[in-house]
PDB file of C-alpha atoms in Angstrom:
ATOM      1  CA  MET J 701      45.670  65.569 -53.751  1.00 52.00           C
ATOM      2  CA  THR J 702      47.012  63.057 -56.295  1.00 53.00           C
ATOM      3  CA  THR J 703      46.070  59.412 -55.841  1.00 54.00           C
ATOM      4  CA  HIS J 704      48.460  56.754 -56.993  1.00 54.00           C
ATOM      5  CA  THR J 705      47.299  53.619 -58.067  1.00 55.00           C
ATOM      6  CA  ASP J 706      49.599  50.495 -56.918  1.00 59.00           C
ATOM      7  CA  THR J 707      49.421  48.059 -60.082  1.00 60.00           C
ATOM      8  CA  ASN J 708      51.818  45.869 -58.540  1.00 71.00           C
ATOM      9  CA  ASN J 709      49.358  44.059 -56.322  1.00 80.00           C
ATOM     10  CA  THR J 710      47.333  42.845 -59.100  1.00 87.00           C
ATOM     11  CA  LEU J 711      47.702  39.702 -61.421  1.00 90.00           C
ATOM     12  CA  THR J 712      47.442  40.874 -65.041  1.00 92.00           C
ATOM     13  CA  LEU J 713      47.312  39.385 -68.221  1.00 94.00           C
ATOM     14  CA  GLU J 714      50.929  39.740 -68.594  1.00 93.00           C
ATOM     15  CA  HIS J 715      51.565  37.875 -65.713  1.00 92.00           C
ATOM     16  CA  LEU J 716      49.567  35.237 -66.592  1.00 92.00           C
ATOM     17  CA  ASP J 717      50.872  34.751 -70.213  1.00 94.00           C
ATOM     18  CA  GLY J 718      53.978  34.713 -68.313  1.00 94.00           C
ATOM     19  CA  PHE J 719      53.189  31.856 -66.043  1.00 93.00           C
ATOM     20  CA  ARG J 720      51.667  30.093 -69.242  1.00 94.00           C
ATOM     21  CA  ASP J 721      54.518  30.393 -71.620  1.00 94.00           C
ATOM     22  CA  GLY J 722      57.031  29.598 -68.871  1.00 94.00           C
ATOM     23  CA  PHE J 723      55.263  26.209 -68.333  1.00 93.00           C
ATOM     24  CA  ALA J 724      55.445  25.738 -72.019  1.00 94.00           C
ATOM     25  CA  SER J 725      58.712  26.362 -72.906  1.00 95.00           C
ATOM     26  CA  ASP J 726      59.764  23.313 -70.646  1.00 94.00           C
ATOM     27  CA  PRO J 727      59.487  19.977 -71.989  1.00 92.00           C
ATOM     28  CA  GLN J 728      59.757  18.145 -69.063  1.00 92.00           C
ATOM     29  CA  ASN J 729      56.436  20.326 -67.458  1.00 92.00           C
ATOM     30  CA  ARG J 730      54.305  18.343 -70.398  1.00 91.00           C
ATOM     31  CA  LEU J 731      56.120  15.031 -69.583  1.00 91.00           C
ATOM     32  CA  MET J 732      55.014  15.472 -66.120  1.00 89.00           C
ATOM     33  CA  GLN J 733      51.794  16.828 -66.808  1.00 93.00           C
ATOM     34  CA  ASN J 734      50.956  14.042 -68.990  1.00 93.00           C
ATOM     35  CA  THR J 735      52.188  11.635 -66.463  1.00 91.00           C
ATOM     36  CA  VAL J 736      50.514  12.492 -63.291  1.00 91.00           C
ATOM     37  CA  THR J 737      47.226  13.229 -64.419  1.00 93.00           C
ATOM     38  CA  GLN J 738      47.010   9.647 -65.581  1.00 92.00           C
ATOM     39  CA  ARG J 739      48.848   8.046 -62.349  1.00 90.00           C
ATOM     40  CA  ASP J 740      49.347   8.673 -58.760  1.00 92.00           C
ATOM     41  CA  VAL J 741      51.789  11.480 -57.980  1.00 90.00           C
ATOM     42  CA  ASN J 742      53.363   9.347 -55.151  1.00 90.00           C
ATOM     43  CA  GLU J 743      54.163   6.290 -57.858  1.00 89.00           C
ATOM     44  CA  VAL J 744      55.543   9.082 -60.210  1.00 87.00           C
ATOM     45  CA  ALA J 745      57.977   9.851 -57.632  1.00 89.00           C
ATOM     46  CA  LEU J 746      59.317   7.161 -56.318  1.00 89.00           C
ATOM     47  CA  ASP J 747      62.758   6.291 -57.000  1.00 89.00           C
ATOM     48  CA  HIS J 748      63.355   3.096 -58.110  1.00 87.00           C
ATOM     49  CA  ASP J 749      67.177   3.041 -57.170  1.00 90.00           C
ATOM     50  CA  ILE J 750      66.639   3.771 -53.696  1.00 90.00           C
ATOM     51  CA  VAL J 751      63.658   1.082 -53.432  1.00 86.00           C
ATOM     52  CA  THR J 752      65.889  -1.458 -54.984  1.00 90.00           C
ATOM     53  CA  ASN J 753      69.177  -0.628 -52.484  1.00 90.00           C
ATOM     54  CA  ALA J 754      67.111  -0.414 -49.386  1.00 88.00           C
ATOM     55  CA  SER J 755      68.427  -3.496 -47.070  1.00 87.00           C
ATOM     56  CA  HIS J 756      65.571  -5.395 -45.324  1.00 84.00           C
ATOM     57  CA  THR J 757      67.626  -6.993 -42.986  1.00 87.00           C
ATOM     58  CA  PHE J 758      67.846  -5.350 -39.655  1.00 83.00           C
ATOM     59  CA  SER J 759      70.051  -6.032 -36.542  1.00 85.00           C
ATOM     60  CA  MET J 760      66.993  -5.848 -34.113  1.00 79.00           C
ATOM     61  CA  LEU J 761      63.600  -7.397 -34.995  1.00 73.00           C
ATOM     62  CA  LEU J 762      60.171  -6.981 -33.201  1.00 68.00           C
ATOM     63  CA  ASP J 763      57.770  -9.485 -32.228  1.00 70.00           C
ATOM     64  CA  GLU J 764      55.769 -10.842 -35.237  1.00 69.00           C
ATOM     65  CA  TRP J 765      52.332  -9.006 -33.781  1.00 73.00           C
ATOM     66  CA  ALA J 766      49.614  -8.449 -36.152  1.00 79.00           C
ATOM     67  CA  THR J 767      48.726  -4.548 -36.236  1.00 82.00           C
ATOM     68  CA  THR J 768      45.864  -2.847 -35.318  1.00 88.00           C
ATOM     69  CA  ASP J 769      43.332  -0.656 -37.696  1.00 87.00           C
ATOM     70  CA  GLN J 770      41.597   1.941 -36.705  1.00 91.00           C
ATOM     71  CA  GLY J 771      39.876   2.648 -40.107  1.00 91.00           C
ATOM     72  CA  PHE J 772      38.104   5.391 -41.366  1.00 89.00           C
ATOM     73  CA  SER J 773      37.030   6.170 -37.343  1.00 94.00           C
ATOM     74  CA  GLY J 774      38.737   8.548 -34.525  1.00 92.00           C
ATOM     75  CA  ARG J 775      39.637   5.980 -32.244  1.00 93.00           C
ATOM     76  CA  CYS J 776      43.499   6.240 -32.123  1.00 95.00           C
ATOM     77  CA  TRP J 777      43.040   7.008 -28.422  1.00 95.00           C
ATOM     78  CA  LEU J 778      41.285   3.949 -27.428  1.00 96.00           C
ATOM     79  CA  PHE J 779      43.749   1.518 -29.623  1.00 95.00           C
ATOM     80  CA  SER J 780      46.403   3.121 -28.121  1.00 95.00           C
ATOM     81  CA  GLY J 781      45.506   2.177 -24.476  1.00 95.00           C
ATOM     82  CA  LEU J 782      44.128  -1.092 -25.267  1.00 96.00           C
ATOM     83  CA  ASN J 783      47.286  -1.543 -26.991  1.00 94.00           C
ATOM     84  CA  LEU J 784      49.335  -0.791 -24.065  1.00 93.00           C
ATOM     85  CA  PHE J 785      47.411  -3.740 -22.370  1.00 95.00           C
ATOM     86  CA  ARG J 786      47.933  -5.779 -25.376  1.00 93.00           C
ATOM     87  CA  VAL J 787      51.474  -5.926 -24.388  1.00 89.00           C
ATOM     88  CA  ASP J 788      51.426  -7.637 -21.360  1.00 91.00           C
ATOM     89  CA  THR J 789      48.343  -9.712 -21.966  1.00 94.00           C
ATOM     90  CA  MET J 790      49.927 -11.635 -24.796  1.00 93.00           C
ATOM     91  CA  ASN J 791      53.081 -12.272 -23.020  1.00 91.00           C
ATOM     92  CA  SER J 792      51.029 -13.656 -19.792  1.00 92.00           C
ATOM     93  CA  LEU J 793      48.871 -15.887 -22.329  1.00 94.00           C
ATOM     94  CA  ASN J 794      52.291 -16.739 -24.239  1.00 94.00           C
ATOM     95  CA  THR J 795      50.765 -16.267 -27.384  1.00 92.00           C
ATOM     96  CA  ARG J 796      51.286 -14.390 -30.712  1.00 86.00           C
ATOM     97  CA  ARG J 797      47.782 -13.084 -31.505  1.00 89.00           C
ATOM     98  CA  PHE J 798      45.714 -11.297 -29.251  1.00 94.00           C
ATOM     99  CA  GLU J 799      43.598  -8.010 -29.153  1.00 95.00           C
ATOM    100  CA  TYR J 800      41.284  -6.508 -26.953  1.00 97.00           C
ATOM    101  CA  SER J 801      37.747  -5.273 -28.884  1.00 97.00           C
ATOM    102  CA  GLN J 802      38.134  -1.626 -29.703  1.00 97.00           C
ATOM    103  CA  SER J 803      34.195  -1.851 -30.718  1.00 97.00           C
ATOM    104  CA  TYR J 804      33.278  -2.812 -26.875  1.00 98.00           C
ATOM    105  CA  MET J 805      35.122   0.363 -25.680  1.00 97.00           C
ATOM    106  CA  MET J 806      33.356   2.580 -28.213  1.00 97.00           C
ATOM    107  CA  PHE J 807      30.035   1.310 -27.779  1.00 97.00           C
ATOM    108  CA  TRP J 808      30.390   2.021 -24.004  1.00 97.00           C
ATOM    109  CA  ASP J 809      31.904   5.384 -24.750  1.00 97.00           C
ATOM    110  CA  LYS J 810      29.310   6.436 -27.073  1.00 97.00           C
ATOM    111  CA  VAL J 811      26.322   5.684 -24.353  1.00 97.00           C
ATOM    112  CA  GLU J 812      28.553   7.674 -21.580  1.00 97.00           C
ATOM    113  CA  ARG J 813      29.087  10.463 -24.025  1.00 96.00           C
ATOM    114  CA  ALA J 814      25.541  10.893 -24.873  1.00 97.00           C
ATOM    115  CA  ASN J 815      24.244  10.411 -20.994  1.00 97.00           C
ATOM    116  CA  PHE J 816      26.910  13.148 -20.318  1.00 96.00           C
ATOM    117  CA  ILE J 817      25.685  15.810 -23.466  1.00 96.00           C
ATOM    118  CA  LEU J 818      22.206  15.008 -22.067  1.00 97.00           C
ATOM    119  CA  GLU J 819      22.967  15.868 -18.550  1.00 97.00           C
ATOM    120  CA  ALA J 820      24.730  18.844 -19.433  1.00 96.00           C
ATOM    121  CA  VAL J 821      21.713  19.787 -21.606  1.00 97.00           C
ATOM    122  CA  ILE J 822      19.714  19.670 -18.831  1.00 97.00           C
ATOM    123  CA  GLU J 823      21.668  21.833 -16.507  1.00 96.00           C
ATOM    124  CA  THR J 824      22.044  24.313 -19.299  1.00 96.00           C
ATOM    125  CA  ALA J 825      18.182  24.196 -20.032  1.00 96.00           C
ATOM    126  CA  ASP J 826      17.976  27.719 -19.226  1.00 96.00           C
ATOM    127  CA  ARG J 827      20.088  29.260 -21.573  1.00 96.00           C
ATOM    128  CA  PRO J 828      19.451  30.459 -24.974  1.00 94.00           C
ATOM    129  CA  THR J 829      19.807  28.716 -28.100  1.00 91.00           C
ATOM    130  CA  ASP J 830      22.891  30.658 -29.305  1.00 92.00           C
ATOM    131  CA  ASP J 831      24.724  30.288 -26.036  1.00 95.00           C
ATOM    132  CA  ARG J 832      28.059  29.347 -27.032  1.00 95.00           C
ATOM    133  CA  ILE J 833      27.876  26.488 -24.757  1.00 94.00           C
ATOM    134  CA  ILE J 834      24.811  24.742 -25.979  1.00 93.00           C
ATOM    135  CA  GLN J 835      26.811  25.599 -29.639  1.00 94.00           C
ATOM    136  CA  HIS J 836      29.510  23.317 -28.200  1.00 93.00           C
ATOM    137  CA  LEU J 837      27.679  20.750 -26.655  1.00 93.00           C
ATOM    138  CA  MET J 838      25.595  20.153 -29.949  1.00 94.00           C
ATOM    139  CA  THR J 839      28.575  20.573 -32.696  1.00 93.00           C
ATOM    140  CA  ALA J 840      29.400  16.982 -32.126  1.00 91.00           C
ATOM    141  CA  PRO J 841      27.851  15.187 -29.290  1.00 93.00           C
ATOM    142  CA  VAL J 842      29.166  11.915 -29.664  1.00 95.00           C
ATOM    143  CA  GLU J 843      32.462  12.034 -31.706  1.00 95.00           C
ATOM    144  CA  ASP J 844      34.800   9.232 -31.729  1.00 96.00           C
ATOM    145  CA  ALA J 845      37.813  11.474 -30.492  1.00 94.00           C
ATOM    146  CA  GLY J 846      38.841  11.231 -26.861  1.00 94.00           C
ATOM    147  CA  GLN J 847      41.696  11.101 -24.305  1.00 95.00           C
ATOM    148  CA  TRP J 848      43.391   9.098 -21.555  1.00 95.00           C
ATOM    149  CA  ASP J 849      41.168   9.976 -18.608  1.00 95.00           C
ATOM    150  CA  MET J 850      38.275   9.167 -20.608  1.00 96.00           C
ATOM    151  CA  PHE J 851      39.878   5.702 -21.550  1.00 96.00           C
ATOM    152  CA  VAL J 852      40.783   4.700 -17.915  1.00 96.00           C
ATOM    153  CA  ASN J 853      37.406   5.712 -16.779  1.00 96.00           C
ATOM    154  CA  LEU J 854      35.775   3.443 -19.631  1.00 97.00           C
ATOM    155  CA  VAL J 855      38.282   0.348 -18.181  1.00 97.00           C
ATOM    156  CA  ASP J 856      37.312   0.626 -14.693  1.00 97.00           C
ATOM    157  CA  LYS J 857      33.430   0.845 -15.334  1.00 97.00           C
ATOM    158  CA  TYR J 858      32.962  -1.560 -18.072  1.00 97.00           C
ATOM    159  CA  GLY J 859      36.226  -3.750 -18.310  1.00 97.00           C
ATOM    160  CA  VAL J 860      37.541  -4.891 -21.566  1.00 98.00           C
ATOM    161  CA  VAL J 861      36.950  -8.303 -23.945  1.00 98.00           C
ATOM    162  CA  PRO J 862      38.760  -9.955 -26.102  1.00 97.00           C
ATOM    163  CA  LYS J 863      38.332  -9.009 -29.988  1.00 96.00           C
ATOM    164  CA  GLU J 864      36.570 -12.251 -30.907  1.00 96.00           C
ATOM    165  CA  ALA J 865      33.919 -11.441 -28.270  1.00 97.00           C
ATOM    166  CA  MET J 866      32.974  -8.345 -29.657  1.00 97.00           C
ATOM    167  CA  PRO J 867      34.717  -8.251 -33.089  1.00 96.00           C
ATOM    168  CA  GLU J 868      35.081  -4.925 -35.658  1.00 96.00           C
ATOM    169  CA  THR J 869      32.040  -4.270 -38.023  1.00 96.00           C
ATOM    170  CA  GLU J 870      31.346  -2.088 -41.228  1.00 95.00           C
ATOM    171  CA  SER J 871      30.395   0.943 -38.782  1.00 95.00           C
ATOM    172  CA  SER J 872      33.271   0.444 -36.300  1.00 96.00           C
ATOM    173  CA  GLY J 873      35.847   1.199 -38.697  1.00 94.00           C
ATOM    174  CA  ASN J 874      33.988   3.559 -41.079  1.00 94.00           C
ATOM    175  CA  THR J 875      31.898   5.696 -38.377  1.00 95.00           C
ATOM    176  CA  ARG J 876      30.507   8.841 -40.265  1.00 95.00           C
ATOM    177  CA  GLN J 877      26.890   7.323 -40.985  1.00 96.00           C
ATOM    178  CA  MET J 878      26.292   5.581 -37.298  1.00 97.00           C
ATOM    179  CA  ASN J 879      27.587   9.154 -36.005  1.00 96.00           C
ATOM    180  CA  ASN J 880      25.300  11.018 -38.064  1.00 96.00           C
ATOM    181  CA  SER J 881      22.489   8.855 -36.629  1.00 97.00           C
ATOM    182  CA  LEU J 882      23.847   9.054 -33.042  1.00 97.00           C
ATOM    183  CA  TYR J 883      23.815  13.039 -33.613  1.00 97.00           C
ATOM    184  CA  TYR J 884      20.545  13.298 -34.990  1.00 97.00           C
ATOM    185  CA  GLN J 885      18.882  11.423 -31.569  1.00 97.00           C
ATOM    186  CA  VAL J 886      21.051  13.594 -29.320  1.00 97.00           C
ATOM    187  CA  ARG J 887      20.137  16.788 -30.619  1.00 97.00           C
ATOM    188  CA  GLN J 888      16.436  15.899 -30.959  1.00 97.00           C
ATOM    189  CA  GLY J 889      16.611  14.897 -27.347  1.00 97.00           C
ATOM    190  CA  ALA J 890      18.332  17.961 -26.750  1.00 97.00           C
ATOM    191  CA  ALA J 891      15.565  19.659 -28.077  1.00 97.00           C
ATOM    192  CA  LYS J 892      12.969  17.688 -26.407  1.00 98.00           C
ATOM    193  CA  ILE J 893      14.815  18.500 -22.972  1.00 97.00           C
ATOM    194  CA  ARG J 894      14.787  22.226 -23.728  1.00 97.00           C
ATOM    195  CA  SER J 895      10.858  22.113 -25.180  1.00 97.00           C
ATOM    196  CA  LEU J 896      10.140  20.586 -21.411  1.00 98.00           C
ATOM    197  CA  TYR J 897      11.885  23.463 -19.155  1.00 97.00           C
ATOM    198  CA  LYS J 898       9.997  25.688 -21.544  1.00 96.00           C
ATOM    199  CA  GLU J 899       7.239  24.349 -20.445  1.00 97.00           C
ATOM    200  CA  GLU J 900       7.823  24.091 -16.729  1.00 96.00           C
ATOM    201  CA  ALA J 901       7.198  20.232 -16.709  1.00 97.00           C
ATOM    202  CA  GLY J 902      10.177  19.326 -14.329  1.00 96.00           C
ATOM    203  CA  LEU J 903      13.227  17.685 -13.891  1.00 96.00           C
ATOM    204  CA  ASP J 904      11.891  13.879 -13.851  1.00 97.00           C
ATOM    205  CA  ALA J 905      10.301  14.723 -17.104  1.00 98.00           C
ATOM    206  CA  MET J 906      13.606  16.108 -18.735  1.00 97.00           C
ATOM    207  CA  ARG J 907      15.461  13.196 -17.346  1.00 97.00           C
ATOM    208  CA  GLN J 908      12.577  10.885 -18.651  1.00 97.00           C
ATOM    209  CA  ALA J 909      13.227  12.464 -22.083  1.00 98.00           C
ATOM    210  CA  LYS J 910      17.149  11.655 -21.602  1.00 97.00           C
ATOM    211  CA  MET J 911      16.298   8.250 -21.161  1.00 97.00           C
ATOM    212  CA  ASP J 912      14.251   7.797 -24.071  1.00 97.00           C
ATOM    213  CA  THR J 913      16.925   9.339 -25.799  1.00 97.00           C
ATOM    214  CA  LEU J 914      19.469   6.779 -24.255  1.00 97.00           C
ATOM    215  CA  THR J 915      17.412   3.925 -24.803  1.00 97.00           C
ATOM    216  CA  THR J 916      17.356   4.929 -28.861  1.00 97.00           C
ATOM    217  CA  VAL J 917      21.110   5.530 -28.974  1.00 97.00           C
ATOM    218  CA  TYR J 918      21.845   2.121 -27.353  1.00 97.00           C
ATOM    219  CA  ARG J 919      19.537   0.659 -29.809  1.00 97.00           C
ATOM    220  CA  ILE J 920      21.667   2.278 -32.869  1.00 97.00           C
ATOM    221  CA  LEU J 921      24.926   0.989 -31.490  1.00 97.00           C
ATOM    222  CA  CYS J 922      23.352  -2.427 -31.032  1.00 97.00           C
ATOM    223  CA  ILE J 923      22.512  -2.453 -35.138  1.00 97.00           C
ATOM    224  CA  HIS J 924      25.885  -0.992 -35.779  1.00 96.00           C
ATOM    225  CA  LEU J 925      28.072  -2.319 -33.660  1.00 97.00           C
ATOM    226  CA  GLY J 926      26.744  -5.542 -32.274  1.00 96.00           C
ATOM    227  CA  ASN J 927      25.499  -6.314 -28.618  1.00 97.00           C
ATOM    228  CA  PRO J 928      28.143  -5.858 -26.031  1.00 97.00           C
ATOM    229  CA  PRO J 929      28.872  -9.267 -24.166  1.00 97.00           C
ATOM    230  CA  SER J 930      28.407  -9.486 -20.352  1.00 97.00           C
ATOM    231  CA  ILE J 931      30.005 -12.640 -20.294  1.00 97.00           C
ATOM    232  CA  VAL J 932      33.106 -14.061 -22.344  1.00 97.00           C
ATOM    233  CA  ASP J 933      33.758 -17.763 -22.585  1.00 97.00           C
ATOM    234  CA  TRP J 934      37.568 -17.190 -22.745  1.00 96.00           C
ATOM    235  CA  GLN J 935      39.683 -20.267 -24.131  1.00 95.00           C
ATOM    236  CA  TRP J 936      43.108 -19.788 -26.157  1.00 95.00           C
ATOM    237  CA  ARG J 937      46.132 -21.606 -27.973  1.00 94.00           C
ATOM    238  CA  ASP J 938      49.205 -20.452 -27.380  1.00 94.00           C
ATOM    239  CA  ARG J 939      52.775 -20.359 -29.176  1.00 91.00           C
ATOM    240  CA  ASP J 940      53.564 -23.818 -28.249  1.00 93.00           C
ATOM    241  CA  GLY J 941      49.875 -24.970 -29.722  1.00 93.00           C
ATOM    242  CA  LYS J 942      48.823 -25.966 -26.155  1.00 95.00           C
ATOM    243  CA  PHE J 943      44.811 -25.204 -25.494  1.00 96.00           C
ATOM    244  CA  HIS J 944      43.633 -23.245 -22.331  1.00 96.00           C
ATOM    245  CA  ARG J 945      40.316 -22.661 -20.932  1.00 96.00           C
ATOM    246  CA  ASP J 946      39.773 -19.841 -18.030  1.00 94.00           C
ATOM    247  CA  GLY J 947      35.904 -20.348 -18.590  1.00 94.00           C
ATOM    248  CA  GLU J 948      33.303 -17.629 -18.163  1.00 97.00           C
ATOM    249  CA  LEU J 949      34.337 -14.100 -17.288  1.00 97.00           C
ATOM    250  CA  THR J 950      32.393 -10.609 -16.755  1.00 98.00           C
ATOM    251  CA  PRO J 951      34.374  -7.745 -18.725  1.00 98.00           C
ATOM    252  CA  LEU J 952      35.269  -6.852 -15.240  1.00 98.00           C
ATOM    253  CA  ASP J 953      36.936  -9.911 -14.620  1.00 97.00           C
ATOM    254  CA  PHE J 954      38.475 -10.517 -17.901  1.00 97.00           C
ATOM    255  CA  ALA J 955      40.293  -6.569 -17.034  1.00 97.00           C
ATOM    256  CA  ASP J 956      41.189  -7.658 -13.281  1.00 96.00           C
ATOM    257  CA  ARG J 957      42.625 -11.129 -14.572  1.00 95.00           C
ATOM    258  CA  TYR J 958      44.442 -10.364 -17.358  1.00 95.00           C
ATOM    259  CA  ILE J 959      45.688  -6.506 -17.691  1.00 95.00           C
ATOM    260  CA  SER J 960      48.688  -6.042 -15.285  1.00 91.00           C
ATOM    261  CA  THR J 961      49.666  -2.652 -16.567  1.00 89.00           C
ATOM    262  CA  ASP J 962      49.171  -0.219 -13.851  1.00 88.00           C
ATOM    263  CA  TYR J 963      47.389   2.558 -16.130  1.00 89.00           C
ATOM    264  CA  ARG J 964      45.612   4.196 -13.417  1.00 88.00           C
ATOM    265  CA  ASP J 965      49.051   5.995 -12.204  1.00 83.00           C
ATOM    266  CA  MET J 966      49.013   7.066 -15.977  1.00 82.00           C
ATOM    267  CA  VAL J 967      48.615  10.512 -17.508  1.00 71.00           C
TER     268      VAL J 967
END
């Protein structure tokens, strides 16, 4: 039997020499190489004629509201939900500047996530560590990402506050280091719970281990994000410069008074 060797599927030295010679034969390639190795390719590729000929006079103007910025975090779902409320709230306040606190929502979201994960660890304590559910729970136990039903539950339980009551911090807009600390603590708590299960310490002992971990999680979040307010002394100026004061409100009171969007019927 004759064995045939197919050389067409292999890159040979001749092929590589052809690539090299082909690149060197075009002076524009060297020009682009010299430019792009020194400057951002998007700047180099910018067509100046298109930029100068683009008109910035439009038939329709949007309200002059400042944009919101999630920074280097996965809070797009929180920003989207709060921006939905923001429109009606700004209209009711007759103001150009207003944001709900995204840090406040993230704070309670991470507390709730940690509790959910640790409760799941208690429920699955009899499973082996290489169980796929256990691995899933421990992969990113308090990550940033979320979805609409989670947002609705947070608003219903914790309310909302204006951004000045709990503003952005370094960690809220760049969550990697904070999340790493939270991941470590939740995983340590999960290991403790599973150890207590093996020792047959009982459900109360496992729940106490959960609460000990949540205490640490709360402390880390306070350090990174600040303390979540329980009372907001709310006052503002409207578009006409008129001063308004609504006094002290709890976050749930604030939500009840200023969120007019019927968000519970949305999916």
